[in-house]
Amino acid sequence: MTTAPYLKPLPDISELNRPFWEGLQRHEFLVPKCRDCGDYNWVPYPACRSCLSEDQAWTKVSGDATVYSFTVIHRGHGQFNQEAPYALVMAKLVEEPQACIVLGNTRGIANEELHVGMALRIVYEDIVDEDVTLWRFGPR
Ligand SMILES: [Zn+2]
């Protein structure tokens, strides 16, 4: 949990994405799942990428993932620079059949430990005084 003021951009919460952000506050990661073909769709989009159905439901996933790819960032703007070097991971959720790649930063993993295929778990970071929760990837 962060105690210093949070100085990075915060999410733009709308009626369309509110279920996702409310899920994070409950420490649940929700992904739109197509009611027609069963595929998960990340990033959220009004239509399923597999079959174009607009009948999707926010569905809780396990939070388990593996590293698909990653990079380590050594410079950034403003508050991001304070955390450099930090990792940005493309994590593949374990849910099937359609693989979802979710971007995120890490917590509790040294940049040098990261490798493709590494087991991860989504962890939640409650942002004090902002009434918002963000996700990160931690070790599994
Ligand atoms: Zn579909």
Coordinates of C-alpha atoms and ligand atoms in Angstrom, one line a residue:
M1 CA 0.0 0.0 0.0
T2 CA 1.3 3.4 -1.0
T3 CA 1.6 6.1 1.7
A4 CA 3.1 8.9 -0.3
P5 CA 0.9 11.0 -2.6
Y6 CA 0.2 9.2 -5.8
L7 CA 1.5 11.5 -8.6
K8 CA 1.0 9.4 -11.7
P9 CA -2.0 9.5 -14.0
L10 CA -5.2 7.9 -12.7
P11 CA -7.8 6.0 -14.7
D12 CA -10.6 7.8 -16.5
I13 CA -13.6 5.8 -15.1
S14 CA -16.7 5.8 -17.2
E15 CA -20.0 3.9 -17.1
L16 CA -18.5 1.5 -19.7
N17 CA -15.4 0.6 -17.6
R18 CA -16.8 1.1 -14.1
P19 CA -17.4 -2.7 -13.5
F20 CA -13.7 -3.3 -14.1
W21 CA -12.5 -0.6 -11.7
E22 CA -15.0 -1.7 -9.0
G23 CA -13.7 -5.3 -9.4
L24 CA -10.2 -4.1 -8.8
Q25 CA -11.4 -2.4 -5.5
R26 CA -12.7 -5.9 -4.5
H27 CA -9.2 -7.3 -5.6
E28 CA -10.8 -9.1 -8.5
F29 CA -9.6 -8.8 -12.1
L30 CA -12.5 -8.8 -14.5
V31 CA -12.3 -9.5 -18.2
P32 CA -15.1 -9.3 -20.8
K33 CA -16.0 -12.9 -21.7
C34 CA -18.1 -13.5 -24.9
R35 CA -21.4 -15.2 -24.1
D36 CA -21.5 -16.6 -27.7
C37 CA -18.0 -18.1 -28.3
G38 CA -16.6 -18.1 -24.7
D39 CA -13.4 -16.1 -25.5
Y40 CA -12.0 -13.6 -23.1
N41 CA -11.3 -10.2 -24.6
W42 CA -8.6 -7.9 -23.4
V43 CA -8.3 -5.0 -23.7
P44 CA -12.1 -4.5 -23.3
Y45 CA -13.8 -3.6 -26.5
P46 CA -17.5 -3.4 -27.3
A47 CA -17.4 -6.5 -29.6
C48 CA -15.7 -9.8 -29.2
R49 CA -12.5 -10.0 -31.3
S50 CA -13.2 -13.6 -32.2
C51 CA -16.8 -13.5 -33.4
L52 CA -17.8 -9.8 -33.2
S53 CA -20.7 -10.6 -30.8
E54 CA -21.6 -7.7 -28.5
D55 CA -22.9 -10.0 -25.9
Q56 CA -20.1 -10.0 -23.3
A57 CA -20.0 -10.3 -19.5
W58 CA -17.4 -9.0 -17.1
T59 CA -16.0 -12.2 -15.7
K60 CA -13.6 -12.7 -12.8
V61 CA -10.3 -14.5 -13.9
S62 CA -7.9 -16.3 -11.6
G63 CA -5.2 -13.7 -11.7
D64 CA -2.6 -16.3 -12.7
A65 CA -0.5 -15.4 -15.7
T66 CA 2.9 -16.0 -17.3
V67 CA 5.4 -13.5 -18.8
Y68 CA 4.8 -13.3 -22.5
S69 CA 7.4 -10.5 -23.0
F70 CA 8.8 -7.6 -21.0
T71 CA 11.0 -4.6 -21.1
V72 CA 12.8 -2.6 -18.4
I73 CA 12.4 1.2 -18.6
H74 CA 15.3 3.3 -17.4
R75 CA 13.9 6.8 -17.9
G76 CA 10.5 8.3 -17.6
H77 CA 8.5 11.5 -17.1
G78 CA 7.7 12.9 -13.7
Q79 CA 6.9 10.3 -11.0
F80 CA 7.7 7.4 -13.4
N81 CA 11.3 8.5 -13.4
Q82 CA 11.4 8.1 -9.6
E83 CA 10.7 4.4 -10.0
A84 CA 13.2 3.7 -12.8
P85 CA 14.4 1.2 -13.7
Y86 CA 11.0 -0.5 -13.7
A87 CA 9.6 -3.3 -15.7
L88 CA 6.6 -3.3 -18.0
V89 CA 5.4 -6.8 -18.6
M90 CA 3.1 -8.3 -21.2
A91 CA 1.5 -11.1 -19.2
K92 CA -0.6 -13.9 -20.7
L93 CA -3.5 -14.8 -18.5
V94 CA -3.9 -18.6 -18.0
E95 CA -7.6 -18.5 -19.0
E96 CA -8.4 -20.2 -22.2
P97 CA -9.3 -20.6 -25.0
Q98 CA -8.3 -17.1 -26.2
A99 CA -5.1 -15.9 -24.7
C100 CA -5.3 -12.4 -23.2
I101 CA -2.2 -10.3 -22.9
V102 CA -2.4 -7.8 -20.1
L103 CA 0.2 -5.0 -19.6
G104 CA 1.3 -4.1 -16.2
N105 CA 4.2 -3.2 -13.9
T106 CA 5.7 -5.6 -11.4
R107 CA 5.8 -5.7 -7.6
G108 CA 8.0 -7.9 -5.6
I109 CA 10.0 -9.1 -8.6
A110 CA 13.6 -7.9 -9.3
N111 CA 14.0 -6.8 -12.9
E112 CA 16.9 -9.3 -13.2
E113 CA 14.6 -12.2 -12.3
L114 CA 12.1 -11.6 -15.1
H115 CA 12.1 -14.1 -17.9
V116 CA 9.6 -15.3 -20.6
G117 CA 7.4 -18.0 -19.2
M118 CA 7.8 -16.9 -15.6
A119 CA 4.7 -17.6 -13.4
L120 CA 3.0 -14.4 -12.2
R121 CA -0.1 -13.5 -10.2
I122 CA -2.0 -10.3 -10.3
V123 CA -1.6 -8.3 -7.1
Y124 CA -3.6 -5.2 -6.2
E125 CA -2.4 -1.8 -5.1
D126 CA -5.0 0.4 -3.3
I127 CA -4.1 4.0 -4.0
V128 CA -4.6 5.9 -0.7
D129 CA -6.8 9.0 -0.9
E130 CA -7.8 8.3 -4.5
D131 CA -10.5 5.7 -4.1
V132 CA -8.9 3.6 -6.8
T133 CA -7.1 0.3 -7.0
L134 CA -4.6 -0.6 -9.7
W135 CA -3.1 -4.0 -10.7
R136 CA 0.5 -5.1 -10.8
F137 CA 2.1 -8.5 -11.4
G138 CA 3.8 -10.2 -8.6
P139 CA 5.5 -13.7 -8.2
R140 CA 3.3 -16.8 -8.2
Ligands
ZN1 ZN -17.1 -14.2 -29.3

